[in-house]
Amino acid sequence: MDSDFIHSVIKQESAGNANAVSRTGARGLMQLMPGTASQLGVKDSFSPEQNVHGGTQYLKELLQRYNGDAVKALAAYNAGPAAVDRYKGVPPYRETRQYVQRVVRDYNKSKQSPGKSKEKSTDKPKAAPIPNDTPSTVERAAR
């Protein structure tokens, strides 16, 4: 996984606060729900190492499920795979659409930074338009 992609998710999820707890109960840097954390083998969601490892694994699983489509994977990370499957794409939830836009914007910005080395990965999400009819598109959400 591209570390810039993970950093963009962390920035949006918790702003880098390893002790963050959402109003819905998501915890840690990548805001794992307790049930998801348990399924991923995360015993302490407030442990940065365990949380990032579990969150990264979950993102990999979502990328595989959606054939490398980073927009759908991000939407599923935020709203759940059932919502993405139900709507056959990004659900019409304002929070989810804004979440996807923010992560993609931050990721693309990180890749455009001067002197930033381009990482290679075997997990390459496909390019896709950002939902909500914005003029921007995802160049490559994970290289």
Tab-separated table of N, CA and C in Angstrom:
chain	number	residue	atom	x	y	z
A	1	MET	N	0.850	-1.181	0.000
A	1	MET	CA	0.000	0.000	0.000
A	1	MET	C	0.893	1.240	0.000
A	2	ASP	N	0.449	2.230	-0.677
A	2	ASP	CA	1.160	3.501	-0.749
A	2	ASP	C	1.003	4.212	0.594
A	3	SER	N	2.120	4.563	1.214
A	3	SER	CA	2.057	5.209	2.527
A	3	SER	C	1.343	6.557	2.463
A	4	ASP	N	1.435	7.266	1.348
A	4	ASP	CA	0.726	8.541	1.224
A	4	ASP	C	-0.789	8.332	1.253
A	5	PHE	N	-1.245	7.239	0.680
A	5	PHE	CA	-2.670	6.913	0.693
A	5	PHE	C	-3.127	6.673	2.134
A	6	ILE	N	-2.351	5.894	2.874
A	6	ILE	CA	-2.672	5.610	4.275
A	6	ILE	C	-2.636	6.899	5.097
A	7	HIS	N	-1.619	7.722	4.872
A	7	HIS	CA	-1.515	8.997	5.606
A	7	HIS	C	-2.716	9.895	5.318
A	8	SER	N	-3.196	9.894	4.088
A	8	SER	CA	-4.359	10.713	3.738
A	8	SER	C	-5.614	10.222	4.460
A	9	VAL	N	-5.757	8.905	4.591
A	9	VAL	CA	-6.889	8.346	5.330
A	9	VAL	C	-6.771	8.712	6.808
A	10	ILE	N	-5.586	8.551	7.377
A	10	ILE	CA	-5.379	8.884	8.794
A	10	ILE	C	-5.671	10.358	9.045
A	11	LYS	N	-5.193	11.213	8.157
A	11	LYS	CA	-5.427	12.655	8.314
A	11	LYS	C	-6.922	12.954	8.374
A	12	GLN	N	-7.685	12.326	7.507
A	12	GLN	CA	-9.130	12.556	7.471
A	12	GLN	C	-9.831	11.883	8.645
A	13	GLU	N	-9.418	10.691	8.998
A	13	GLU	CA	-10.101	9.928	10.041
A	13	GLU	C	-9.885	10.495	11.440
A	14	SER	N	-8.629	10.789	11.792
A	14	SER	CA	-8.329	11.152	13.181
A	14	SER	C	-7.435	12.372	13.333
A	15	ALA	N	-7.023	12.961	12.213
A	15	ALA	CA	-6.066	14.079	12.247
A	15	ALA	C	-4.792	13.682	12.989
A	16	GLY	N	-4.461	12.404	12.929
A	16	GLY	CA	-3.228	11.920	13.547
A	16	GLY	C	-3.304	11.696	15.047
A	17	ASN	N	-4.501	11.701	15.620
A	17	ASN	CA	-4.683	11.499	17.051
A	17	ASN	C	-4.919	10.019	17.326
A	18	ALA	N	-3.930	9.348	17.903
A	18	ALA	CA	-4.021	7.913	18.171
A	18	ALA	C	-5.078	7.581	19.212
A	19	ASN	N	-5.515	8.568	19.992
A	19	ASN	CA	-6.520	8.343	21.037
A	19	ASN	C	-7.907	8.830	20.634
A	20	ALA	N	-8.098	9.146	19.363
A	20	ALA	CA	-9.386	9.664	18.892
A	20	ALA	C	-10.479	8.607	19.030
A	21	VAL	N	-11.670	9.077	19.429
A	21	VAL	CA	-12.863	8.230	19.492
A	21	VAL	C	-13.984	9.028	18.836
A	22	SER	N	-14.634	8.428	17.832
A	22	SER	CA	-15.724	9.122	17.133
A	22	SER	C	-17.021	8.994	17.914
A	23	ARG	N	-18.010	9.758	17.493
A	23	ARG	CA	-19.326	9.683	18.132
A	23	ARG	C	-19.980	8.314	17.925
A	24	THR	N	-19.522	7.577	16.902
A	24	THR	CA	-20.083	6.246	16.650
A	24	THR	C	-19.251	5.135	17.288
A	25	GLY	N	-18.137	5.508	17.938
A	25	GLY	CA	-17.330	4.513	18.633
A	25	GLY	C	-16.086	4.050	17.905
A	26	ALA	N	-15.806	4.603	16.727
A	26	ALA	CA	-14.589	4.245	16.004
A	26	ALA	C	-13.390	4.780	16.782
A	27	ARG	N	-12.273	4.040	16.726
A	27	ARG	CA	-11.146	4.356	17.593
A	27	ARG	C	-9.810	4.385	16.866
A	28	GLY	N	-8.941	5.250	17.369
A	28	GLY	CA	-7.546	5.257	16.936
A	28	GLY	C	-7.289	6.028	15.662
A	29	LEU	N	-6.080	5.903	15.171
A	29	LEU	CA	-5.630	6.664	14.004
A	29	LEU	C	-6.504	6.465	12.779
A	30	MET	N	-6.883	5.215	12.519
A	30	MET	CA	-7.667	4.926	11.318
A	30	MET	C	-9.138	4.691	11.650
A	31	GLN	N	-9.519	5.053	12.885
A	31	GLN	CA	-10.912	5.021	13.324
A	31	GLN	C	-11.592	3.685	13.028
A	32	LEU	N	-11.044	2.638	13.601
A	32	LEU	CA	-11.620	1.307	13.429
A	32	LEU	C	-12.783	1.109	14.394
A	33	MET	N	-13.876	0.602	13.878
A	33	MET	CA	-14.996	0.222	14.734
A	33	MET	C	-14.567	-1.026	15.513
A	34	PRO	N	-15.035	-1.185	16.744
A	34	PRO	CA	-14.601	-2.337	17.542
A	34	PRO	C	-14.789	-3.687	16.850
A	35	GLY	N	-15.926	-3.908	16.198
A	35	GLY	CA	-16.155	-5.179	15.508
A	35	GLY	C	-15.189	-5.408	14.359
A	36	THR	N	-14.933	-4.361	13.597
A	36	THR	CA	-13.985	-4.456	12.482
A	36	THR	C	-12.582	-4.723	13.014
A	37	ALA	N	-12.211	-4.002	14.072
A	37	ALA	CA	-10.884	-4.195	14.677
A	37	ALA	C	-10.717	-5.644	15.123
A	38	SER	N	-11.729	-6.176	15.767
A	38	SER	CA	-11.681	-7.549	16.246
A	38	SER	C	-11.513	-8.537	15.085
A	39	GLN	N	-12.271	-8.338	14.013
A	39	GLN	CA	-12.169	-9.209	12.833
A	39	GLN	C	-10.777	-9.151	12.210
A	40	LEU	N	-10.120	-7.998	12.342
A	40	LEU	CA	-8.794	-7.813	11.761
A	40	LEU	C	-7.674	-8.229	12.711
A	41	GLY	N	-8.031	-8.703	13.896
A	41	GLY	CA	-7.031	-9.142	14.865
A	41	GLY	C	-6.405	-8.010	15.665
A	42	VAL	N	-7.024	-6.841	15.640
A	42	VAL	CA	-6.523	-5.705	16.404
A	42	VAL	C	-7.039	-5.834	17.831
A	43	LYS	N	-6.133	-6.005	18.777
A	43	LYS	CA	-6.524	-6.161	20.176
A	43	LYS	C	-6.613	-4.819	20.892
A	44	ASP	N	-5.784	-3.845	20.471
A	44	ASP	CA	-5.776	-2.514	21.085
A	44	ASP	C	-5.860	-1.463	19.985
A	45	SER	N	-7.051	-0.929	19.763
A	45	SER	CA	-7.256	0.061	18.698
A	45	SER	C	-6.508	1.360	18.936
A	46	PHE	N	-6.058	1.581	20.170
A	46	PHE	CA	-5.311	2.796	20.471
A	46	PHE	C	-3.806	2.622	20.278
A	47	SER	N	-3.386	1.409	19.980
A	47	SER	CA	-1.985	1.166	19.630
A	47	SER	C	-1.804	1.613	18.186
A	48	PRO	N	-0.971	2.635	17.944
A	48	PRO	CA	-0.791	3.105	16.561
A	48	PRO	C	-0.391	1.984	15.599
A	49	GLU	N	0.504	1.114	16.036
A	49	GLU	CA	0.977	0.035	15.158
A	49	GLU	C	-0.153	-0.918	14.795
A	50	GLN	N	-0.890	-1.373	15.807
A	50	GLN	CA	-1.990	-2.303	15.547
A	50	GLN	C	-3.090	-1.647	14.720
A	51	ASN	N	-3.421	-0.410	15.046
A	51	ASN	CA	-4.496	0.289	14.360
A	51	ASN	C	-4.162	0.498	12.888
A	52	VAL	N	-2.971	0.987	12.618
A	52	VAL	CA	-2.583	1.237	11.221
A	52	VAL	C	-2.453	-0.081	10.461
A	53	HIS	N	-1.913	-1.096	11.103
A	53	HIS	CA	-1.819	-2.394	10.437
A	53	HIS	C	-3.220	-2.916	10.091
A	54	GLY	N	-4.145	-2.856	11.053
A	54	GLY	CA	-5.509	-3.323	10.814
A	54	GLY	C	-6.227	-2.479	9.771
A	55	GLY	N	-6.111	-1.160	9.878
A	55	GLY	CA	-6.760	-0.270	8.918
A	55	GLY	C	-6.227	-0.452	7.512
A	56	THR	N	-4.922	-0.655	7.409
A	56	THR	CA	-4.301	-0.890	6.098
A	56	THR	C	-4.787	-2.205	5.515
A	57	GLN	N	-4.868	-3.238	6.353
A	57	GLN	CA	-5.376	-4.530	5.891
A	57	GLN	C	-6.815	-4.403	5.398
A	58	TYR	N	-7.616	-3.654	6.144
A	58	TYR	CA	-9.018	-3.461	5.755
A	58	TYR	C	-9.112	-2.718	4.427
A	59	LEU	N	-8.304	-1.682	4.256
A	59	LEU	CA	-8.292	-0.964	2.964
A	59	LEU	C	-7.868	-1.883	1.822
A	60	LYS	N	-6.872	-2.731	2.060
A	60	LYS	CA	-6.450	-3.688	1.022
A	60	LYS	C	-7.603	-4.609	0.637
A	61	GLU	N	-8.318	-5.094	1.647
A	61	GLU	CA	-9.467	-5.976	1.385
A	61	GLU	C	-10.540	-5.246	0.582
A	62	LEU	N	-10.792	-3.996	0.924
A	62	LEU	CA	-11.799	-3.219	0.191
A	62	LEU	C	-11.349	-2.940	-1.237
A	63	LEU	N	-10.070	-2.652	-1.428
A	63	LEU	CA	-9.545	-2.435	-2.786
A	63	LEU	C	-9.692	-3.705	-3.623
A	64	GLN	N	-9.437	-4.846	-3.009
A	64	GLN	CA	-9.621	-6.108	-3.739
A	64	GLN	C	-11.095	-6.328	-4.061
A	65	ARG	N	-11.947	-6.086	-3.103
A	65	ARG	CA	-13.391	-6.275	-3.296
A	65	ARG	C	-13.917	-5.420	-4.444
A	66	TYR	N	-13.393	-4.195	-4.576
A	66	TYR	CA	-13.871	-3.268	-5.602
A	66	TYR	C	-12.890	-3.142	-6.771
A	67	ASN	N	-12.136	-4.207	-7.003
A	67	ASN	CA	-11.252	-4.308	-8.169
A	67	ASN	C	-10.327	-3.101	-8.332
A	68	GLY	N	-9.761	-2.633	-7.215
A	68	GLY	CA	-8.805	-1.540	-7.266
A	68	GLY	C	-9.418	-0.155	-7.343
A	69	ASP	N	-10.736	-0.049	-7.269
A	69	ASP	CA	-11.397	1.255	-7.347
A	69	ASP	C	-11.281	1.944	-5.982
A	70	ALA	N	-10.354	2.906	-5.897
A	70	ALA	CA	-10.071	3.574	-4.629
A	70	ALA	C	-11.261	4.378	-4.126
A	71	VAL	N	-12.030	4.956	-5.012
A	71	VAL	CA	-13.190	5.750	-4.595
A	71	VAL	C	-14.211	4.855	-3.895
A	72	LYS	N	-14.511	3.710	-4.481
A	72	LYS	CA	-15.450	2.789	-3.835
A	72	LYS	C	-14.879	2.245	-2.536
A	73	ALA	N	-13.582	1.942	-2.522
A	73	ALA	CA	-12.954	1.434	-1.301
A	73	ALA	C	-13.027	2.471	-0.184
A	74	LEU	N	-12.749	3.712	-0.500
A	74	LEU	CA	-12.837	4.783	0.505
A	74	LEU	C	-14.274	4.978	0.981
A	75	ALA	N	-15.217	4.926	0.054
A	75	ALA	CA	-16.621	5.060	0.432
A	75	ALA	C	-17.028	3.918	1.363
A	76	ALA	N	-16.568	2.716	1.069
A	76	ALA	CA	-16.878	1.570	1.918
A	76	ALA	C	-16.184	1.682	3.267
A	77	TYR	N	-14.992	2.232	3.293
A	77	TYR	CA	-14.283	2.433	4.557
A	77	TYR	C	-15.090	3.379	5.445
A	78	ASN	N	-15.723	4.365	4.842
A	78	ASN	CA	-16.475	5.363	5.583
A	78	ASN	C	-17.904	4.911	5.893
A	79	ALA	N	-18.617	4.426	4.909
A	79	ALA	CA	-20.048	4.127	5.068
A	79	ALA	C	-20.348	2.645	5.206
A	80	GLY	N	-19.362	1.810	4.934
A	80	GLY	CA	-19.558	0.367	4.988
A	80	GLY	C	-19.786	-0.218	3.607
A	81	PRO	N	-19.283	-1.425	3.387
A	81	PRO	CA	-19.444	-2.080	2.089
A	81	PRO	C	-20.901	-2.298	1.690
A	82	ALA	N	-21.776	-2.534	2.656
A	82	ALA	CA	-23.192	-2.773	2.320
A	82	ALA	C	-23.796	-1.554	1.628
A	83	ALA	N	-23.444	-0.357	2.091
A	83	ALA	CA	-23.974	0.868	1.473
A	83	ALA	C	-23.437	1.037	0.060
A	84	VAL	N	-22.149	0.753	-0.140
A	84	VAL	CA	-21.549	0.874	-1.471
A	84	VAL	C	-22.175	-0.154	-2.421
A	85	ASP	N	-22.376	-1.356	-1.930
A	85	ASP	CA	-22.999	-2.397	-2.759
A	85	ASP	C	-24.447	-2.030	-3.086
A	86	ARG	N	-25.156	-1.534	-2.107
A	86	ARG	CA	-26.568	-1.168	-2.303
A	86	ARG	C	-26.726	-0.097	-3.383
A	87	TYR	N	-25.856	0.906	-3.366
A	87	TYR	CA	-25.952	2.009	-4.316
A	87	TYR	C	-25.072	1.801	-5.554
A	88	LYS	N	-24.373	0.655	-5.600
A	88	LYS	CA	-23.489	0.336	-6.725
A	88	LYS	C	-22.451	1.449	-6.958
A	89	GLY	N	-21.962	1.983	-5.865
A	89	GLY	CA	-20.969	3.058	-5.908
A	89	GLY	C	-21.051	3.869	-4.635
A	90	VAL	N	-20.554	5.086	-4.697
A	90	VAL	CA	-20.549	5.950	-3.533
A	90	VAL	C	-21.994	6.271	-3.138
A	91	PRO	N	-22.358	5.978	-1.886
A	91	PRO	CA	-23.724	6.260	-1.457
A	91	PRO	C	-24.003	7.770	-1.461
A	92	PRO	N	-25.255	8.143	-1.555
A	92	PRO	CA	-25.601	9.561	-1.632
A	92	PRO	C	-25.592	10.255	-0.270
A	93	TYR	N	-24.644	9.862	0.568
A	93	TYR	CA	-24.522	10.473	1.889
A	93	TYR	C	-23.517	11.610	1.795
A	94	ARG	N	-23.938	12.780	2.226
A	94	ARG	CA	-23.053	13.950	2.146
A	94	ARG	C	-21.716	13.686	2.850
A	95	GLU	N	-21.780	13.108	4.049
A	95	GLU	CA	-20.550	12.846	4.805
A	95	GLU	C	-19.593	11.951	4.013
A	96	THR	N	-20.120	10.903	3.409
A	96	THR	CA	-19.270	9.969	2.669
A	96	THR	C	-18.692	10.619	1.426
A	97	ARG	N	-19.498	11.356	0.686
A	97	ARG	CA	-19.004	12.037	-0.513
A	97	ARG	C	-17.908	13.040	-0.162
A	98	GLN	N	-18.110	13.795	0.905
A	98	GLN	CA	-17.096	14.757	1.322
A	98	GLN	C	-15.842	14.057	1.818
A	99	TYR	N	-16.019	12.952	2.526
A	99	TYR	CA	-14.890	12.164	3.018
A	99	TYR	C	-14.022	11.697	1.845
A	100	VAL	N	-14.656	11.096	0.860
A	100	VAL	CA	-13.910	10.596	-0.311
A	100	VAL	C	-13.181	11.757	-0.995
A	101	GLN	N	-13.858	12.853	-1.190
A	101	GLN	CA	-13.237	14.014	-1.840
A	101	GLN	C	-12.015	14.505	-1.068
A	102	ARG	N	-12.141	14.595	0.245
A	102	ARG	CA	-11.028	15.096	1.064
A	102	ARG	C	-9.825	14.159	1.025
A	103	VAL	N	-10.071	12.861	1.147
A	103	VAL	CA	-8.954	11.911	1.117
A	103	VAL	C	-8.262	11.954	-0.245
A	104	VAL	N	-9.038	11.931	-1.303
A	104	VAL	CA	-8.467	11.945	-2.656
A	104	VAL	C	-7.703	13.248	-2.894
A	105	ARG	N	-8.277	14.366	-2.498
A	105	ARG	CA	-7.613	15.662	-2.681
A	105	ARG	C	-6.274	15.695	-1.936
A	106	ASP	N	-6.275	15.221	-0.692
A	106	ASP	CA	-5.046	15.210	0.099
A	106	ASP	C	-4.015	14.272	-0.513
A	107	TYR	N	-4.464	13.106	-0.953
A	107	TYR	CA	-3.554	12.141	-1.575
A	107	TYR	C	-2.937	12.724	-2.850
A	108	ASN	N	-3.770	13.274	-3.718
A	108	ASN	CA	-3.257	13.852	-4.966
A	108	ASN	C	-2.294	14.993	-4.684
A	109	LYS	N	-2.602	15.795	-3.686
A	109	LYS	CA	-1.718	16.899	-3.299
A	109	LYS	C	-0.368	16.363	-2.831
A	110	SER	N	-0.379	15.284	-2.066
A	110	SER	CA	0.876	14.697	-1.578
A	110	SER	C	1.727	14.183	-2.736
A	111	LYS	N	1.096	13.711	-3.782
A	111	LYS	CA	1.834	13.191	-4.931
A	111	LYS	C	2.359	14.302	-5.830
A	112	GLN	N	1.790	15.490	-5.716
A	112	GLN	CA	2.233	16.611	-6.541
A	112	GLN	C	3.297	17.448	-5.849
A	113	SER	N	3.618	17.128	-4.587
A	113	SER	CA	4.626	17.884	-3.854
A	113	SER	C	5.982	17.741	-4.530
A	114	PRO	N	6.697	18.867	-4.718
A	114	PRO	CA	8.016	18.802	-5.350
A	114	PRO	C	8.968	17.937	-4.532
A	115	GLY	N	9.757	17.143	-5.227
A	115	GLY	CA	10.751	16.309	-4.574
A	115	GLY	C	10.199	15.074	-3.908
A	116	LYS	N	8.910	14.843	-4.023
A	116	LYS	CA	8.285	13.678	-3.401
A	116	LYS	C	8.583	12.467	-4.264
A	117	SER	N	9.164	11.448	-3.658
A	117	SER	CA	9.454	10.243	-4.430
A	117	SER	C	8.168	9.476	-4.647
A	118	LYS	N	8.032	8.908	-5.799
A	118	LYS	CA	6.849	8.116	-6.140
A	118	LYS	C	7.072	6.687	-5.660
A	119	GLU	N	6.185	6.212	-4.788
A	119	GLU	CA	6.287	4.843	-4.309
A	119	GLU	C	5.574	3.922	-5.287
A	120	LYS	N	6.078	2.718	-5.364
A	120	LYS	CA	5.412	1.724	-6.196
A	120	LYS	C	4.766	0.697	-5.294
A	121	SER	N	3.685	0.150	-5.742
A	121	SER	CA	2.962	-0.846	-4.986
A	121	SER	C	2.313	-1.816	-5.946
A	122	THR	N	2.060	-3.013	-5.444
A	122	THR	CA	1.350	-3.981	-6.278
A	122	THR	C	-0.149	-3.748	-6.216
A	123	ASP	N	-0.601	-2.970	-5.232
A	123	ASP	CA	-2.023	-2.658	-5.100
A	123	ASP	C	-2.278	-1.297	-5.730
A	124	LYS	N	-2.703	-1.263	-6.968
A	124	LYS	CA	-2.914	-0.005	-7.669
A	124	LYS	C	-4.389	0.215	-7.940
A	125	PRO	N	-5.034	1.060	-7.120
A	125	PRO	CA	-6.442	1.353	-7.408
A	125	PRO	C	-6.590	2.051	-8.746
A	126	LYS	N	-7.705	1.804	-9.393
A	126	LYS	CA	-7.985	2.413	-10.685
A	126	LYS	C	-8.404	3.866	-10.532
A	127	ALA	N	-8.119	4.655	-11.541
A	127	ALA	CA	-8.567	6.047	-11.541
A	127	ALA	C	-10.085	6.069	-11.658
A	128	ALA	N	-10.695	7.023	-10.983
A	128	ALA	CA	-12.150	7.160	-11.035
A	128	ALA	C	-12.510	8.587	-10.691
A	129	PRO	N	-13.641	9.078	-11.207
A	129	PRO	CA	-14.030	10.444	-10.873
A	129	PRO	C	-14.439	10.561	-9.410
A	130	ILE	N	-14.170	11.713	-8.834
A	130	ILE	CA	-14.640	11.985	-7.486
A	130	ILE	C	-16.144	12.176	-7.582
A	131	PRO	N	-16.898	11.581	-6.672
A	131	PRO	CA	-18.351	11.721	-6.734
A	131	PRO	C	-18.796	13.155	-6.472
A	132	ASN	N	-20.055	13.403	-6.714
A	132	ASN	CA	-20.707	14.678	-6.434
A	132	ASN	C	-20.456	15.707	-7.530
A	133	ASP	N	-20.196	15.233	-8.730
A	133	ASP	CA	-20.078	16.082	-9.906
A	133	ASP	C	-19.048	17.202	-9.769
A	134	THR	N	-17.916	16.911	-9.145
A	134	THR	CA	-16.856	17.906	-9.062
A	134	THR	C	-15.992	17.789	-10.301
A	135	PRO	N	-15.286	18.842	-10.686
A	135	PRO	CA	-14.464	18.781	-11.884
A	135	PRO	C	-13.198	17.955	-11.726
A	136	SER	N	-12.800	17.664	-10.487
A	136	SER	CA	-11.571	16.911	-10.248
A	136	SER	C	-11.780	15.429	-10.498
A	137	THR	N	-10.702	14.735	-10.762
A	137	THR	CA	-10.758	13.276	-10.841
A	137	THR	C	-9.609	12.702	-10.051
A	138	VAL	N	-9.755	11.472	-9.681
A	138	VAL	CA	-8.677	10.779	-8.982
A	138	VAL	C	-7.643	10.422	-10.024
A	139	GLU	N	-6.430	10.928	-9.869
A	139	GLU	CA	-5.388	10.578	-10.827
A	139	GLU	C	-5.008	9.125	-10.635
A	140	ARG	N	-4.593	8.796	-9.464
A	140	ARG	CA	-4.316	7.432	-9.049
A	140	ARG	C	-4.380	7.470	-7.540
A	141	ALA	N	-5.341	6.854	-6.944
A	141	ALA	CA	-5.538	6.970	-5.508
A	141	ALA	C	-4.554	6.141	-4.700
A	142	ALA	N	-3.855	5.243	-5.310
A	142	ALA	CA	-2.769	4.544	-4.622
A	142	ALA	C	-1.845	3.975	-5.683
A	143	ARG	N	-0.647	4.438	-5.674
A	143	ARG	CA	0.331	3.983	-6.673
A	143	ARG	C	1.146	2.863	-6.082
